[in-house]
XYZ file of C-alpha atoms in Angstrom:
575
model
C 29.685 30.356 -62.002
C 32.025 28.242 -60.387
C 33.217 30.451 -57.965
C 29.535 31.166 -57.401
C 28.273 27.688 -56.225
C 32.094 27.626 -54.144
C 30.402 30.711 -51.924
C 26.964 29.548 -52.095
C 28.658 25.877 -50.371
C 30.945 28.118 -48.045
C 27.958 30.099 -46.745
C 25.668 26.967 -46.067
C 28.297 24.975 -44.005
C 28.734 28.819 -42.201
C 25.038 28.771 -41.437
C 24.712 25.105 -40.300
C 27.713 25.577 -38.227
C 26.109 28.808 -36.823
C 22.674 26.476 -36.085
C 24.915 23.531 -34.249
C 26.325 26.530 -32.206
C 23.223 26.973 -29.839
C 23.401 23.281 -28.937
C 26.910 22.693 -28.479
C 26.827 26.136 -25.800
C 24.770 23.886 -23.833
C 27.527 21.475 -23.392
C 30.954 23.629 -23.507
C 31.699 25.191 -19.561
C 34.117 26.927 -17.855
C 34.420 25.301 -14.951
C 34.477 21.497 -13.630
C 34.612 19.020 -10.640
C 36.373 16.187 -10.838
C 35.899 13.688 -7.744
C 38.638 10.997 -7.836
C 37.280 8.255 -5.563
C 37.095 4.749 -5.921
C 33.834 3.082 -6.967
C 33.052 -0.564 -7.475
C 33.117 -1.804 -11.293
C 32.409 -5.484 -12.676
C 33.898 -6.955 -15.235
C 34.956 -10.352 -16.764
C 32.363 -12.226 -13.839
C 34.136 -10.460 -10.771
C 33.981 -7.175 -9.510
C 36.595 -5.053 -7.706
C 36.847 -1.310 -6.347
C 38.609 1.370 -9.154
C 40.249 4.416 -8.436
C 37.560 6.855 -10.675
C 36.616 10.614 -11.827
C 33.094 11.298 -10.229
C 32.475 7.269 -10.486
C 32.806 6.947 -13.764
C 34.568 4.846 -15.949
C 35.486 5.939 -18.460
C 35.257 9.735 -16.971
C 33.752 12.655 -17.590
C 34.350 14.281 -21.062
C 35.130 17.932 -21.168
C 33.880 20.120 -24.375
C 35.734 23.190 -25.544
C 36.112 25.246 -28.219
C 39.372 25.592 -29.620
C 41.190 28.793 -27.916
C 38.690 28.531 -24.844
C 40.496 28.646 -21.025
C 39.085 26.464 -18.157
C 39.416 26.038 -14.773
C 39.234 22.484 -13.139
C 38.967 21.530 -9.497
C 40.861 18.371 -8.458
C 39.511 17.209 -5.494
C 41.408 13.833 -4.161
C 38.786 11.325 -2.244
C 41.189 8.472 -3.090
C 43.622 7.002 -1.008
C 46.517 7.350 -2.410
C 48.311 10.700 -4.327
C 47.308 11.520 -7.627
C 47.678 14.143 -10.422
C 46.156 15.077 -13.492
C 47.393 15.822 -16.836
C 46.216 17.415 -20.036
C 47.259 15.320 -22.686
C 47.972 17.435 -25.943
C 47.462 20.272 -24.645
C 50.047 22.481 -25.023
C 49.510 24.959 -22.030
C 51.028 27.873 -23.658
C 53.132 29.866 -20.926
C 51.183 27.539 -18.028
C 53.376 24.299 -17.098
C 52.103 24.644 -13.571
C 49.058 22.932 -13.961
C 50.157 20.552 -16.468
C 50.384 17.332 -14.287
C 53.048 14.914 -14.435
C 53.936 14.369 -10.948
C 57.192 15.679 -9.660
C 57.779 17.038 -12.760
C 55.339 20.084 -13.036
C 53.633 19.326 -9.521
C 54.080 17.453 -6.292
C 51.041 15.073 -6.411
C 47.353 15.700 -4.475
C 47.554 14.579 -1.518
C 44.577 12.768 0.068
C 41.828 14.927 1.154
C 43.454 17.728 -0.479
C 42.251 19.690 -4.106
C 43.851 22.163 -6.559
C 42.260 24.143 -9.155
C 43.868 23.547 -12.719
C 43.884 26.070 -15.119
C 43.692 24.802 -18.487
C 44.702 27.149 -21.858
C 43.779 25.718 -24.960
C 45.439 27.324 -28.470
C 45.741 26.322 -31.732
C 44.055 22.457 -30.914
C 41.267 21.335 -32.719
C 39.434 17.907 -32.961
C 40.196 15.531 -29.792
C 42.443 14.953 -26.891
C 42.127 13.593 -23.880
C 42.954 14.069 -19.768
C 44.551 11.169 -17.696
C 45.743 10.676 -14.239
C 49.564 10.869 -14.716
C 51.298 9.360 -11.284
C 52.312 5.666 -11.039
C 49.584 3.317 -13.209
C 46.438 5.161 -12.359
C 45.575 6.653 -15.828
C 44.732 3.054 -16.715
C 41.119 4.157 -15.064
C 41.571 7.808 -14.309
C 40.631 9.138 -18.069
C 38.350 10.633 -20.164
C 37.778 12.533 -23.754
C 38.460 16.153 -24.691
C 36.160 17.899 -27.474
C 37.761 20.736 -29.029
C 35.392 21.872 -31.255
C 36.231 24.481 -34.122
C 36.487 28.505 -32.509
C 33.200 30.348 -31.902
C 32.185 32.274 -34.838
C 34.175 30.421 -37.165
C 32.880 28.708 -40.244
C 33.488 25.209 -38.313
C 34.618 22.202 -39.739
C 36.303 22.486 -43.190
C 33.447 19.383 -44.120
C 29.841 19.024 -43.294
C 29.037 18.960 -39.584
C 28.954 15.027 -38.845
C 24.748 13.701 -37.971
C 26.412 12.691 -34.454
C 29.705 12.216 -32.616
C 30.856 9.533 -30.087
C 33.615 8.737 -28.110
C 36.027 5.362 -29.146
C 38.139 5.050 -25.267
C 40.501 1.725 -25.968
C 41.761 0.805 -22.890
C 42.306 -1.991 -21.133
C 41.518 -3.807 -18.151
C 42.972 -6.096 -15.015
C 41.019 -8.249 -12.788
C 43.918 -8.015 -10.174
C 44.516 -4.407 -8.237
C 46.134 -1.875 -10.353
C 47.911 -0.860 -7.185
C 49.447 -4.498 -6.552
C 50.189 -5.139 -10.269
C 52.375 -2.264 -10.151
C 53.922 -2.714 -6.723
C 54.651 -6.417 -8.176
C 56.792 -5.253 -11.494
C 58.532 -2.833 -9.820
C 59.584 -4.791 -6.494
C 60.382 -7.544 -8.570
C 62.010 -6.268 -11.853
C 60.754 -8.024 -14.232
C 57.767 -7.245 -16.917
C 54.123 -6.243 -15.192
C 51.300 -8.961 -15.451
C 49.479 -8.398 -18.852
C 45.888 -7.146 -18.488
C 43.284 -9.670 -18.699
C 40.905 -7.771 -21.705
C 41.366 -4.733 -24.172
C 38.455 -2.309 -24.016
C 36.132 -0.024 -25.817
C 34.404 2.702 -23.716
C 35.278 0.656 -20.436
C 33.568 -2.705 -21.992
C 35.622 -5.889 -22.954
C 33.259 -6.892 -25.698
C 31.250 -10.134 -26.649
C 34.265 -12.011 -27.230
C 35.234 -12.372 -23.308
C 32.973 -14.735 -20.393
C 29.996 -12.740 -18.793
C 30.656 -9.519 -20.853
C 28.078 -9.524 -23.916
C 25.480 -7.539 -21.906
C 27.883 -4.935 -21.470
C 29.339 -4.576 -25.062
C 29.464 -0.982 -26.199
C 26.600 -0.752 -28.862
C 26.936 2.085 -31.907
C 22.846 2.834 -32.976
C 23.651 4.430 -36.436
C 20.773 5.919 -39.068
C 21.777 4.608 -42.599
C 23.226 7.334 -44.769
C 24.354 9.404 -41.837
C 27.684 9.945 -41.094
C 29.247 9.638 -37.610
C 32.700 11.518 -35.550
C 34.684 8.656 -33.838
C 36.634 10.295 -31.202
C 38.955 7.716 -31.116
C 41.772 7.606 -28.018
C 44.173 5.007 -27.112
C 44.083 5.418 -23.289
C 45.762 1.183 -23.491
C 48.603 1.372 -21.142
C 51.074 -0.606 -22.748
C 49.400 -1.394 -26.321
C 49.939 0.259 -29.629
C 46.434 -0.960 -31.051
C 44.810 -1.996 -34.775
C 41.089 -0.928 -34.794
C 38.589 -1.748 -37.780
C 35.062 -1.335 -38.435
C 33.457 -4.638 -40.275
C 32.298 -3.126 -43.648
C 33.073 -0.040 -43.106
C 35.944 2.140 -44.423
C 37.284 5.301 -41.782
C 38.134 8.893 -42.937
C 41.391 10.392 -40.658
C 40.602 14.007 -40.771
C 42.695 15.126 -37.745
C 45.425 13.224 -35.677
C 46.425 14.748 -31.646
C 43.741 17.481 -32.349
C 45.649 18.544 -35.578
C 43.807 18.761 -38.925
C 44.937 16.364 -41.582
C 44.175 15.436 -45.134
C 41.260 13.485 -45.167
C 42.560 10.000 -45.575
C 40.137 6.611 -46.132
C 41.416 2.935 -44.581
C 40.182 0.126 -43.965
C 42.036 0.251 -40.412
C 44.027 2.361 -38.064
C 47.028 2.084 -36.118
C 46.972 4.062 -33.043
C 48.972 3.895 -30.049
C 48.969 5.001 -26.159
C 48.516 8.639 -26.180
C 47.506 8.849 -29.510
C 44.063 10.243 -30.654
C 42.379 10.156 -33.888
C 39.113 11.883 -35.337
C 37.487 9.930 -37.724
C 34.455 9.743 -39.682
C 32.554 6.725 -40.232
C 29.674 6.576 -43.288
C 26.669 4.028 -42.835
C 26.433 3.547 -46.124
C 26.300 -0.591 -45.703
C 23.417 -3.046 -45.598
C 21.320 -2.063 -42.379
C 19.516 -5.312 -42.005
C 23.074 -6.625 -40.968
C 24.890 -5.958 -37.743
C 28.871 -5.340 -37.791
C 31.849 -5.497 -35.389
C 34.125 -2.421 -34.608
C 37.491 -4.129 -33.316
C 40.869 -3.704 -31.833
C 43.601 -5.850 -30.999
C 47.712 -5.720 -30.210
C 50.477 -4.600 -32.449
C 53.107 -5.999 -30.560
C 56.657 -6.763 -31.839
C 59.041 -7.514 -29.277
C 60.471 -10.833 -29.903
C 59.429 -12.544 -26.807
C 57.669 -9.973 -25.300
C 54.251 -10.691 -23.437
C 51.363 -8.948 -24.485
C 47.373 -9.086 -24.059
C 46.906 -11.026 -27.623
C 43.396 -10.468 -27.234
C 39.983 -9.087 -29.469
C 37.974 -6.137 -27.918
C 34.771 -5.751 -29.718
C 31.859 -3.257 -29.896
C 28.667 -3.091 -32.307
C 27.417 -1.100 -35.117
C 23.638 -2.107 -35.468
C 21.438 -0.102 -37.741
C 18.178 1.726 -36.000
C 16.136 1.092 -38.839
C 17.329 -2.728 -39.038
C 14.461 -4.930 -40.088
C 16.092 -8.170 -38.697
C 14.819 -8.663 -35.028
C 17.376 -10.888 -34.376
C 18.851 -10.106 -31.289
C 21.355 -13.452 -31.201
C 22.563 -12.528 -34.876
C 26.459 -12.829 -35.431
C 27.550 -9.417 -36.754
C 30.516 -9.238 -39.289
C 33.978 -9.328 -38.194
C 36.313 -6.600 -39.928
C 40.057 -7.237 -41.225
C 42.718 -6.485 -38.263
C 46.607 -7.316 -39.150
C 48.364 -9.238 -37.662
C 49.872 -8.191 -34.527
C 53.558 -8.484 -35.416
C 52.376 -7.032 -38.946
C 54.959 -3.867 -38.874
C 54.569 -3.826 -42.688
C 50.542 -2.702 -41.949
C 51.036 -0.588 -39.128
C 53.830 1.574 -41.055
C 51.520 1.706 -44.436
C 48.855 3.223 -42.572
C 51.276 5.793 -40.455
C 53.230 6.647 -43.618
C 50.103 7.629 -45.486
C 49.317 10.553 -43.088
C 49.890 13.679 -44.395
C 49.359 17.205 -42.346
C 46.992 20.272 -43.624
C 48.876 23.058 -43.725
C 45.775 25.663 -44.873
C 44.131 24.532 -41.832
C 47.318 23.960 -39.336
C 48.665 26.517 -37.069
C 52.259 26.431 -37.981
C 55.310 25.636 -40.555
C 57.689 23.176 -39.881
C 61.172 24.405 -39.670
C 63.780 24.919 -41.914
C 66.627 26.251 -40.510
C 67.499 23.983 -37.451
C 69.648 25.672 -34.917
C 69.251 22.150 -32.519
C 69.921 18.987 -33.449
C 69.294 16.198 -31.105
C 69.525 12.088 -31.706
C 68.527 9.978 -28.657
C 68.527 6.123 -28.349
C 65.397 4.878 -26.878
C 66.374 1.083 -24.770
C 65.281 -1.621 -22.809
C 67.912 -2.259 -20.316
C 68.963 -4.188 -17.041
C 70.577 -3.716 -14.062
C 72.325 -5.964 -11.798
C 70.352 -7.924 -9.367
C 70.633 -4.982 -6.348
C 73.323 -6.261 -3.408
C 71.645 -8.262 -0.539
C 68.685 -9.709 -2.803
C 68.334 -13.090 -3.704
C 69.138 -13.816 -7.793
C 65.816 -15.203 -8.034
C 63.986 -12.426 -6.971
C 65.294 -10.353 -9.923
C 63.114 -11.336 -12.514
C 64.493 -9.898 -15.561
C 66.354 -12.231 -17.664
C 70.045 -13.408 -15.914
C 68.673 -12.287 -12.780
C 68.779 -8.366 -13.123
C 65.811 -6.109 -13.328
C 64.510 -4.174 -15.999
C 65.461 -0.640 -17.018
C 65.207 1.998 -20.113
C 66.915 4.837 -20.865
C 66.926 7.436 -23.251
C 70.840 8.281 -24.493
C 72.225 5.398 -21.708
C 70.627 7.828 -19.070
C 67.971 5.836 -16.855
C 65.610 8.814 -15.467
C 65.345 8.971 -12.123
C 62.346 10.997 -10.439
C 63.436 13.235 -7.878
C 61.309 13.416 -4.525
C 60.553 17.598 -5.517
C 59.147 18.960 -8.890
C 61.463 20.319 -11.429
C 59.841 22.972 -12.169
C 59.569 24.699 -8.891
C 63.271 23.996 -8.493
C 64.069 25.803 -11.729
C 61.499 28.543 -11.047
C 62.858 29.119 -7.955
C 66.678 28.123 -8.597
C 66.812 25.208 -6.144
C 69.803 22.943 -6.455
C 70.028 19.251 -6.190
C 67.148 18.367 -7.688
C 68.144 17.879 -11.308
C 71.091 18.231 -13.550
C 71.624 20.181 -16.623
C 73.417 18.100 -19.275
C 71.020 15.464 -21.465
C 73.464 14.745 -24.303
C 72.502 15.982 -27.602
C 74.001 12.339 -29.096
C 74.501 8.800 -27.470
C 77.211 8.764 -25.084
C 77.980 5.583 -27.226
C 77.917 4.504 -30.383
C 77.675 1.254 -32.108
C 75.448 -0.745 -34.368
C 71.909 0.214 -32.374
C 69.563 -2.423 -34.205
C 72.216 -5.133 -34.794
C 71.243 -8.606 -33.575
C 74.019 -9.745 -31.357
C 74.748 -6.774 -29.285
C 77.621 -7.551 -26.307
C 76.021 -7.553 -22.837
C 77.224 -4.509 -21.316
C 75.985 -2.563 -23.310
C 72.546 -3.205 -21.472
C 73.658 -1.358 -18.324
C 72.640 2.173 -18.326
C 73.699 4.966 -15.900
C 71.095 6.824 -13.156
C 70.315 10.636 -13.341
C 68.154 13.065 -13.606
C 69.531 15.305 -16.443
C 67.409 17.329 -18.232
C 68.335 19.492 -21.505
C 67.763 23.187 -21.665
C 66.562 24.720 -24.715
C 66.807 28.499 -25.941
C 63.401 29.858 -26.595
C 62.846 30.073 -30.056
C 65.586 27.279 -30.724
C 64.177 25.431 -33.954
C 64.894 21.691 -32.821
C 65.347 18.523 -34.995
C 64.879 15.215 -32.774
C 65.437 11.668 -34.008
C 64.789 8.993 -31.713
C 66.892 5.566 -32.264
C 65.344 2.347 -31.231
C 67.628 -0.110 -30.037
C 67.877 -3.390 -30.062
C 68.823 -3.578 -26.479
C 67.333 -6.777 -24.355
C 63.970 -6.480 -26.659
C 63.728 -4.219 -29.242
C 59.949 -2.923 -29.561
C 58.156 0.098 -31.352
C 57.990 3.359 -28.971
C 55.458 5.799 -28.607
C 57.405 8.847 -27.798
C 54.986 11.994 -26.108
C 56.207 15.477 -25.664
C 54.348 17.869 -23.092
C 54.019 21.226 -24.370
C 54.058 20.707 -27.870
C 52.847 19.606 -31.550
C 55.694 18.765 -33.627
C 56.038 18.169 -36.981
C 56.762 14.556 -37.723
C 59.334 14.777 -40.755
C 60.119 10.930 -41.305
C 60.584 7.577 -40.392
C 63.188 4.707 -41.001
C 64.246 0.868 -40.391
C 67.604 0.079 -39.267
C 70.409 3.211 -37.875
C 69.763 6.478 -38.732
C 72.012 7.749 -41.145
C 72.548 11.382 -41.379
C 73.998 11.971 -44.720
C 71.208 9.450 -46.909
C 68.100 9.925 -44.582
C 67.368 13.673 -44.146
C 67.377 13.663 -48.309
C 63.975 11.692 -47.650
C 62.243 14.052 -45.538
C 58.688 15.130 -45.791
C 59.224 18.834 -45.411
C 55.821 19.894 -47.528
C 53.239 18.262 -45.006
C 54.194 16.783 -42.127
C 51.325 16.131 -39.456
C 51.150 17.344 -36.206
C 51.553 15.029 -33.795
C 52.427 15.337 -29.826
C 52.728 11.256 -29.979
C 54.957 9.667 -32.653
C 55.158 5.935 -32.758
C 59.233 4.842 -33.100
C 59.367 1.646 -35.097
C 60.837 -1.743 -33.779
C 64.523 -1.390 -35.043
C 64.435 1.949 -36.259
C 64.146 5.475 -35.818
C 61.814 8.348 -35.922
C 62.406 12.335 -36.781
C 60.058 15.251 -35.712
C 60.816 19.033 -35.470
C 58.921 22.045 -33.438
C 60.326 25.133 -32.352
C 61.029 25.769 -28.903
C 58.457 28.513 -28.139
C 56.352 27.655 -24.936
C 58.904 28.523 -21.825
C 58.408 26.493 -19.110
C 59.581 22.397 -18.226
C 58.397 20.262 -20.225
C 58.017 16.303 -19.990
C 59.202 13.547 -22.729
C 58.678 10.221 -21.929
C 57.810 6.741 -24.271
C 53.668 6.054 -23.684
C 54.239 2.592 -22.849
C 53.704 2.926 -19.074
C 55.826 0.470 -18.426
C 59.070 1.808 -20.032
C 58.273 4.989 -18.545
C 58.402 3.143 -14.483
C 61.530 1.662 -15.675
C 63.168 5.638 -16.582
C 62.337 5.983 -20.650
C 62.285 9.894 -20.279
C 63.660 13.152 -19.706
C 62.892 16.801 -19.321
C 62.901 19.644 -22.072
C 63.054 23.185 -20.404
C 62.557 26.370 -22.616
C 63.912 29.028 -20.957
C 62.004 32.560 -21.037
C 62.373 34.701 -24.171
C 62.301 38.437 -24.266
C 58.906 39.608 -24.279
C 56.623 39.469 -21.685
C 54.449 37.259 -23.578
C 57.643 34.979 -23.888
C 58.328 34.255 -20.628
C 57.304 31.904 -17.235
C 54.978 33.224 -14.807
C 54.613 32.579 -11.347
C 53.102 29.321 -10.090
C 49.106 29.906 -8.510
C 48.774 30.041 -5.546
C 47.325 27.035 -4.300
C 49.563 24.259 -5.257
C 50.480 20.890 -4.024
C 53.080 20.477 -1.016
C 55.355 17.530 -1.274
């Protein structure tokens, strides 16, 4: 009888899925146009131009199913050069069209378009696309639906009454363009952003932004799919709905356990599908929230409150000037939060695409800093703004990453020297007490290059990246182009090789293509090395990534013919 009612269940959700099938055909495509082009946006009482997709801000979603391949046409109407990448998605066998500029690509070129190909596999759930060349992702972005494979039984839960995109970003009354020229001319840290966003819209809590707010119309007893994407450029982020607990059920458009909180913690890069029951009193109204987790001792950081509001449709209080509820947000220096939500994520194996590794054939530990140089020869002291004069740096394994002027890939596609250097060390070039307090001075120097490290294909690969306590010591969101990886623990202090490994979560990891580093410790992920190609790795805080937090992972061609790089298309970018 049992196994009965199990079928009876399985076939309903089969049919309803079938049923949502004819509407969502009407929003999946093959094809797209994306405009960039500046249009003029207003926000916090002044209004500037914004480098945008088609004019919007945020910008155009694009809606999949999982396994689908589609083309888009970049078409540059900006000013300056831009590119495009895919975040999350893992491209099988396709770097090309990837998009981290002069990695994968030389950028677009004003006036000038290329036609992305974009090969979705095993994703499923939400990612996201963003402009990936100097700071103009912090407008250039939008959502990614993956929804489950045609002809599938769909979701392993009831199809959700309605879903909607949660974009946290934020935003800067100044130019974009001159905020970045600033920091990087200067040295020292870029100006903080002036608001945190939701979809675009500072909130109620900010001067001449309550018309604006983003507004959530819910039905009670429905139950909603937050898309939720940190597109933030330099914020990990808390986010809370007043009232309302959230159900994780995928993480990077991997399936997880279904896990209930009162909060998240999600940081640049990072995406999370949630769902979100109206269950509460609909006569009330109620905040959805997100503010800073932020560690670094005496780090700047935007300290402040983006809001957006759930309001009930059938809501019998007319009250348009009613206060809603404000939900519970830690702290922002409240590591203790962020790390009992992260640790409590757990992957789904039945419904994920791939083991993690046992047998690792690769073992890798990088440091992750914050570093200086010296004030550059011929410049006053004072215009090096990093503490004693110097100017910021980071550096993965002491190596500061320089971008070269060509892409890597078509130098190792076509064998071009002089662009970049084979090498990245496999363990820090020195070694010493990484998250100590008092750490001597020198230390803070690292060395320039553009060293990449080469991986077999098929290699199985065990990472662990060390924070340091170098000049400011900060959590890290660490991305990796080209893959999911199986995040296999998490620490405080040094990583110790002989105790930590013992601790492990080798049953059910998720699958992550962010994982967030913590502040004086160290994260460890795995994935095997299957997706030839060059591949990017770089910390999601856009600002650690201008100062050279990142390297280059390629996976050289296996045997098959299904296992190896092919050409590049035809059409793109000259440098």
């Amino acid at each position: 009888m049992k196994m009965l009612l199990l079928g009876t269940k399985k076939m309903f959700l089969q049919i309803l899925w079938c049923f949502s099938l004819i509407s969502l055909s009407s929003q999946t495509r093959s094809h797209y146009n994306f405009v960039v082009r500046e249009a003029r946006y207003t926000r916090l009482c002044s209004t500037k131009s914004i480098l945008t997709v088609n004019g919007r801000f945020p910008g155009p979603a694009i809606k999949v199913y999982k396994g689908d391949t589609i083309y888009v046409n970049v078409h540059n109407r900006g000013k300056n050069n831009i590119t495009i990448h895919w975040h999350g998605v893992k491209q099988p066998r396709n770097p090309w069209t990837d998009g981290p500029e002069y990695i994968t690509q030389c950028p677009i070129q004003p006036g000038r378009s290329f036609r992305q190909k974009i090969v979705f596999s095993t994703e499923e759930g939400t990612l996201w696309w963003h402009a990936h060349s100097d700071w103009s992702r912090a407008t250039v972005h939008g959502p990614i639906y993956i929804y489950p494979k045609k002809n599938s039984s769909g979701y392993p839960f009831p199809k959700p009454h309605y879903e909607v995109p949660i974009i946290l970003g934020e935003w800067w009354k100044s130019d974009l363009n001159k905020v970045f020229t600033q920091f990087i001319k200067s040295g020292g840290a870029p100006n903080n952003s002036d608001a945190v966003t939701i979809n675009g819209q500072p909130g109620d809590l900010y001067n001449c932004s309550k018309s604006g707010t983003f507004k959530l119309n819910v039905e009670h007893g429905k139950t909603y799919h937050l898309r939720i994407i940190n597109a933030a450029m330099n914020l990990i982020l808390f986010f809370s709905v007043s009232k309302h607990n959230l159900t994780l059920f995928a993480h990077d458009a991997m399936y997880t356990k279904e896990l209930t909180t009162s909060y998240i913690c999600i940081a640049p890069g990072q995406t999370m599908d949630v769902l979100l029951h109206a269950n509460q009193n609909p006569n009330n109204k109620y905040y959805m929230a997100a503010r800073a987790y932020s560690t670094g001792v005496g780090v700047p950081f935007d300290n402040s409150t983006t809001t957006a509001i759930i309001q009930y449709n059938n809501n019998n209080n007319n009250n348009e000037n009613s206060t809603p509820s404000f939900p519970f947000l830690p702290s922002p220096n409240d590591t203790k939060s962020a790390f009992a939500f992260i640790r409590r994520i757990r992957g789904y194996p039945e419904e994920n695409p791939f083991t993690c590794p046992l047998n690792i054939k690769t073992h890798i530990l990088t440091t992750i800093s914050v570093n200086t140089f010296p004030c550059p020869r011929g410049r006053s002291p004072s215009s090096c703004q990093a503490p004693n004069s110097t100017i910021f740096a980071a550096s993965m394994n002491n190596i500061s990453f320089v971008t070269p002027r060509t892409d890597i890939l078509e130098a190792y596609y076509y064998h071009i020297n002089g662009v970049y250097r084979k090498g990245f060390p496999s363990f820090p070039p020195y070694v010493f007490n990484f998250t100590g307090d008092y750490l001597p001075l020198e230390l803070n120097i690292p060395k320039r290059g553009t060293k990449v490290k080469v991986l077999k294909y098929g290699s199985t690969v065990e990472l662990v990246f060390q924070g340091t306590n170098l000049v400011a010591g900060i959590d890290h969101p660490m991305h990796i182009h080209g893959f999911s990886f199986h995040v296999i623990g998490y620490g405080f202090g040094n990583f110790n090789k002989s105790v930590d490994p013992k601790n492990y979560n080798l049953v059910d990891p998720p699958l992550q293509n962010t994982v967030i580093v913590p502040i004086k410790g160290w994260a460890a992920i795995r994935f095997r090395a299957t997706n030839p190609g060059v591949w990017f790795m770089h910390c999601h805080l856009d600002r650690h990534l201008s100062w050279g937090m990142e390297t280059v992972f390629i996976v050289k061609n296996g045997k098959a013919s299904n296992e190896t790089l092919p050409p590049p298309p035809p059409d793109m970018p000259p440098c």
